[in-house]
mmCIF file of C-alpha atoms in Angstrom:
data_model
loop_
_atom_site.group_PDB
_atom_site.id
_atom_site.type_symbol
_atom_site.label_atom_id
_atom_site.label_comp_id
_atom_site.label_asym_id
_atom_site.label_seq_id
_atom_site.Cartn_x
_atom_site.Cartn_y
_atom_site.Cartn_z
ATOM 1 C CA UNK A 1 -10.513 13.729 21.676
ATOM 2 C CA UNK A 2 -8.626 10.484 21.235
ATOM 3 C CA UNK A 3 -7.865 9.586 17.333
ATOM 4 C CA UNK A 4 -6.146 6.163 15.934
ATOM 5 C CA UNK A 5 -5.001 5.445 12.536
ATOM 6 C CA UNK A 6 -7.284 3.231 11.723
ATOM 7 C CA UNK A 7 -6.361 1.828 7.979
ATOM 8 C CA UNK A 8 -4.727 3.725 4.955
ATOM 9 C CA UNK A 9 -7.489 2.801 1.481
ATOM 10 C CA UNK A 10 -5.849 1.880 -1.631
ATOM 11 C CA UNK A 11 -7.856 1.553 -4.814
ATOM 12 C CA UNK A 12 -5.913 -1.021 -7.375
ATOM 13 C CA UNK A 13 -6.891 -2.655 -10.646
ATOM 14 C CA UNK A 14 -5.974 -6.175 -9.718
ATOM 15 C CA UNK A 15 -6.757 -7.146 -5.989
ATOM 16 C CA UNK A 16 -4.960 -10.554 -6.140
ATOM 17 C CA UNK A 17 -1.774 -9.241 -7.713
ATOM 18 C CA UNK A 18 -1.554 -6.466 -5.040
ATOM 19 C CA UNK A 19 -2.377 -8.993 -2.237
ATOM 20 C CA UNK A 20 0.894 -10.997 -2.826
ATOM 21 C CA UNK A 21 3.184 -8.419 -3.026
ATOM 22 C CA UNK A 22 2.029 -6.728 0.525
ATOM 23 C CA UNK A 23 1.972 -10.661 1.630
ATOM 24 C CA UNK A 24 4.784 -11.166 0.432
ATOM 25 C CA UNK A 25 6.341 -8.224 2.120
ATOM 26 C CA UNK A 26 5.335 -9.975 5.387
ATOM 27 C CA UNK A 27 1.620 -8.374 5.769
ATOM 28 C CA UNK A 28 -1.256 -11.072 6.380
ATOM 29 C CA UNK A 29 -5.385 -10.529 5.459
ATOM 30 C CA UNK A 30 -7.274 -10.187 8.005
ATOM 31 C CA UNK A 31 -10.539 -10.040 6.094
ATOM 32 C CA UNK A 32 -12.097 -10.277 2.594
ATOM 33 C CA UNK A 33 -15.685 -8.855 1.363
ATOM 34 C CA UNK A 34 -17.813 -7.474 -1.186
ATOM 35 C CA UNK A 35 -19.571 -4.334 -0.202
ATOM 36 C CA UNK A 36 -22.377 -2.683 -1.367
ATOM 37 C CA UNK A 37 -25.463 -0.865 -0.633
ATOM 38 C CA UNK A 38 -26.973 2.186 1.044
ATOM 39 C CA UNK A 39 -24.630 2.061 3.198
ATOM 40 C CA UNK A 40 -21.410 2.245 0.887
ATOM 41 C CA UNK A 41 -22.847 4.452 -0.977
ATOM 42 C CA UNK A 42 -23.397 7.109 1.490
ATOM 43 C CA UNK A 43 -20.317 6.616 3.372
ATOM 44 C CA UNK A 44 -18.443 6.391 0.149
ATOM 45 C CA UNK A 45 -20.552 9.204 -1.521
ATOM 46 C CA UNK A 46 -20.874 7.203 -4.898
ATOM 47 C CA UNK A 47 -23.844 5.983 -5.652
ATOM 48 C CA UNK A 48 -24.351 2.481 -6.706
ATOM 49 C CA UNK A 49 -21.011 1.788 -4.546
ATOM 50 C CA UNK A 50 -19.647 -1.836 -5.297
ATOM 51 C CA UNK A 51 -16.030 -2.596 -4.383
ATOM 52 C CA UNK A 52 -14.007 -6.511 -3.493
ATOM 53 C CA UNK A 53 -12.445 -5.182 -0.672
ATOM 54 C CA UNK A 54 -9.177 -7.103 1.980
ATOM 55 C CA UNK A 55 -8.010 -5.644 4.678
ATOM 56 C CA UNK A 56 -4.100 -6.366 5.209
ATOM 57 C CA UNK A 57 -1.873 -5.630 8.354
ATOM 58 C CA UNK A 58 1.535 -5.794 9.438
ATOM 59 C CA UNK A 59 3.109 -8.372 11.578
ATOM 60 C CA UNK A 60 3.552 -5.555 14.696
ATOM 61 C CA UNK A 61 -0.369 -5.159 14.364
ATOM 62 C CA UNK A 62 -0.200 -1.130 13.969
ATOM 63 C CA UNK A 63 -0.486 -0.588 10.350
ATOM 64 C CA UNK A 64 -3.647 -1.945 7.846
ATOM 65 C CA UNK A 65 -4.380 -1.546 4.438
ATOM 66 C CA UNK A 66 -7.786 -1.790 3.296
ATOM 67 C CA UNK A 67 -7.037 -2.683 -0.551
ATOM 68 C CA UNK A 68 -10.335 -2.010 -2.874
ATOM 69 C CA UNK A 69 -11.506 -2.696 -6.559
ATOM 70 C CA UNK A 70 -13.992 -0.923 -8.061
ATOM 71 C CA UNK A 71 -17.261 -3.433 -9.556
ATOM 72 C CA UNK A 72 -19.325 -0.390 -9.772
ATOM 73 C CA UNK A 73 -19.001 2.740 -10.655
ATOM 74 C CA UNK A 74 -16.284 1.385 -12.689
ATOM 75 C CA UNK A 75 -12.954 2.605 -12.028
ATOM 76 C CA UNK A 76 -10.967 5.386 -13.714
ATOM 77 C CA UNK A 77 -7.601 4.902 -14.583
ATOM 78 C CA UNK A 78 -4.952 7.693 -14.008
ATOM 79 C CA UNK A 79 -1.080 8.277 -14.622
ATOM 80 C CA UNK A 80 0.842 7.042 -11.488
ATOM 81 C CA UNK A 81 1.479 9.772 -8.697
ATOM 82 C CA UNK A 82 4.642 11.113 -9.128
ATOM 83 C CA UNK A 83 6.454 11.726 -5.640
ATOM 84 C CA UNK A 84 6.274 15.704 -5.563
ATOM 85 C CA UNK A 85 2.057 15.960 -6.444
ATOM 86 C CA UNK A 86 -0.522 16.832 -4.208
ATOM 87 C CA UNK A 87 -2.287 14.206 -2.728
ATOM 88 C CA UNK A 88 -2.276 10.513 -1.621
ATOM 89 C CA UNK A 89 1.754 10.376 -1.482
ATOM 90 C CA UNK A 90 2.874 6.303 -0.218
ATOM 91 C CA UNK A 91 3.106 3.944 1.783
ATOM 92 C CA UNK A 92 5.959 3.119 3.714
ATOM 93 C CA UNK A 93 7.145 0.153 5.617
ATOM 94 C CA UNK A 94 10.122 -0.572 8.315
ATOM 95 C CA UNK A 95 11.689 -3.745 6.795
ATOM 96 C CA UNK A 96 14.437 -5.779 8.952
ATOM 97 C CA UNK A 97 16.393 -6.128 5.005
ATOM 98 C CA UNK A 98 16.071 -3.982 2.376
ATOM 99 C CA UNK A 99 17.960 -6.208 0.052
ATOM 100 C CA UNK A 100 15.477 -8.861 1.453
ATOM 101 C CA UNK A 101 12.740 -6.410 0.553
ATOM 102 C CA UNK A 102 13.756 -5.666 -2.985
ATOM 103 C CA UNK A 103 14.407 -9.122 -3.900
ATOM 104 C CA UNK A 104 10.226 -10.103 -3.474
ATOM 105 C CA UNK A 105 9.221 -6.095 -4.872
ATOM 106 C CA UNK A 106 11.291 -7.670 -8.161
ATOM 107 C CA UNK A 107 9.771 -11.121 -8.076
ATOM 108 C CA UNK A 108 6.402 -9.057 -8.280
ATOM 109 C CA UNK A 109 7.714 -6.507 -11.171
ATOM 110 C CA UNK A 110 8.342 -3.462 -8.663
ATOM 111 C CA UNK A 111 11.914 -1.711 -8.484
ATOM 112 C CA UNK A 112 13.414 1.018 -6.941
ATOM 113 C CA UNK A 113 12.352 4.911 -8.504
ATOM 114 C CA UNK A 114 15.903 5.578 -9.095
ATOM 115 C CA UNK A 115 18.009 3.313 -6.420
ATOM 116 C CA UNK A 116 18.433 3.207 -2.828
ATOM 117 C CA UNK A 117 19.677 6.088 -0.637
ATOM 118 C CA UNK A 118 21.309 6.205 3.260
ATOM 119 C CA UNK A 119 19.754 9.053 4.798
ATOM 120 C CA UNK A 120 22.771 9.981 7.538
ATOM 121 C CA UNK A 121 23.115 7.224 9.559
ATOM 122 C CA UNK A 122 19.427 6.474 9.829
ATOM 123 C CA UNK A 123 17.925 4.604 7.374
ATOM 124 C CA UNK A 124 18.564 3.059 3.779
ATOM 125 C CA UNK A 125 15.500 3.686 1.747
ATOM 126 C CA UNK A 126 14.217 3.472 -1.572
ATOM 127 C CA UNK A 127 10.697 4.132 -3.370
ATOM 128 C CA UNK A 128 9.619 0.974 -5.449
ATOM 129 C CA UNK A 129 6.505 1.710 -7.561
ATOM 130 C CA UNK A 130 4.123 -1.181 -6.801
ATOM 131 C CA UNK A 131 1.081 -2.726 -7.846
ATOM 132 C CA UNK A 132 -1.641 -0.482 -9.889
ATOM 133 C CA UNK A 133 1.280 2.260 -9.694
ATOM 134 C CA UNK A 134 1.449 2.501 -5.546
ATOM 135 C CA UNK A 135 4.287 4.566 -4.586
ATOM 136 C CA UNK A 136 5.625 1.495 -1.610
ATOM 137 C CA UNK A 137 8.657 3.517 0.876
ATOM 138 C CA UNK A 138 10.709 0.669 1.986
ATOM 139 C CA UNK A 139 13.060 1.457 5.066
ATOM 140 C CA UNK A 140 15.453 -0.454 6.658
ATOM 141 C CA UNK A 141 16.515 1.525 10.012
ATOM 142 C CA UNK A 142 20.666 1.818 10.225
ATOM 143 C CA UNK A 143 22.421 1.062 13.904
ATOM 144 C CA UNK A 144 19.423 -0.254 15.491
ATOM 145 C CA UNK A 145 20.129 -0.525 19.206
#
C-alpha cells in the first residue's frame, strides 16, 4: 500500500492572524472554504460540523497545512501543549535563516521557548510558540553542501 502525507490539521482561534505568520514564513494558500454538512460531520464525527477552513503549503510543494476555526460546535479552549505531552507535538519547518525566521515569528508576537540551540553540526533550531499556542520547530540546516 502506497501512503502520502497529505496535510497536517491545525485548529486556531483566529484564522487570519495564523494565516500571516505561516505566510509570512514563506507558505502561500492554496484554498479557502466554509464547510459543512453531512458530510463534515461524519468525516469529522461532530455533528453539526461548521469550520472556515485554508489550506497553506510550502514553497517546495511537500508540506500543507489545513488551518480550521470552529463556527459550530464552538470551540474549546485548552492550555498550550507543552513539548513533553502526549499528543499533537509541532510543526516544523527547514528555513534558509533562522535569524530571518525569528525576526517575522516576533513581528507576529511568537519567540523562541527558551532560545536557539546547534544540535552538533546539523542544525540551529529553536521552538517559537505561535498563533492559538502552536508549538512552530524552526530549523536552519548547518554546512549545507
Amino acid at each position: 500500500m502506497a501512503i502520502k502525507l497529505e496535510n497536517v490539521g491545525i485548529a486556531v482561534r483566529d484564522l487570519e492572524a495564523t494565516i500571516a505568520f505561516f505566510t509570512d514564513l514563506g507558505l502561500t494558500v492554496l484554498g479557502r472554504d466554509t464547510v459543512s454538512g453531512e458530510w463534515t460531520d461524519t468525516a469529522v464525527g461532530l455533528d453539526g460540523n461548521h469550520a472556515n477552513i485554508a489550506l497553506l503549503q510550502t514553497p517546495d510543494g511537500n508540506c500543507r497545512l489545513e488551518l480550521f476555526v470552529y463556527i459550530h460546535p464552538e470551540a474549546i479552549e485548552t492550555k498550550p501543549t507543552l513539548p513533553n505531552e502526549i499528543g499533537m507535538h509541532r510543526v516544523a519547518f527547514l528555513v534558509d535563516d533562522i535569524d530571518d525566521a525569528l525576526e517575522i515569528a516576533a513581528r507576529h508576537g511568537c519567540h523562541p521557548l527558551r532560545g536557539v540551540a546547534t544540535y552538533g553540526d546539523l542544525y540551529k533550531l529553536t521552538y517559537v510558540r505561535g498563533p492559538s499556542g502552536i508549538i512552530v520547530m524552526l530549523a536552519q540546516e548547518l554546512n549545507k553542501s
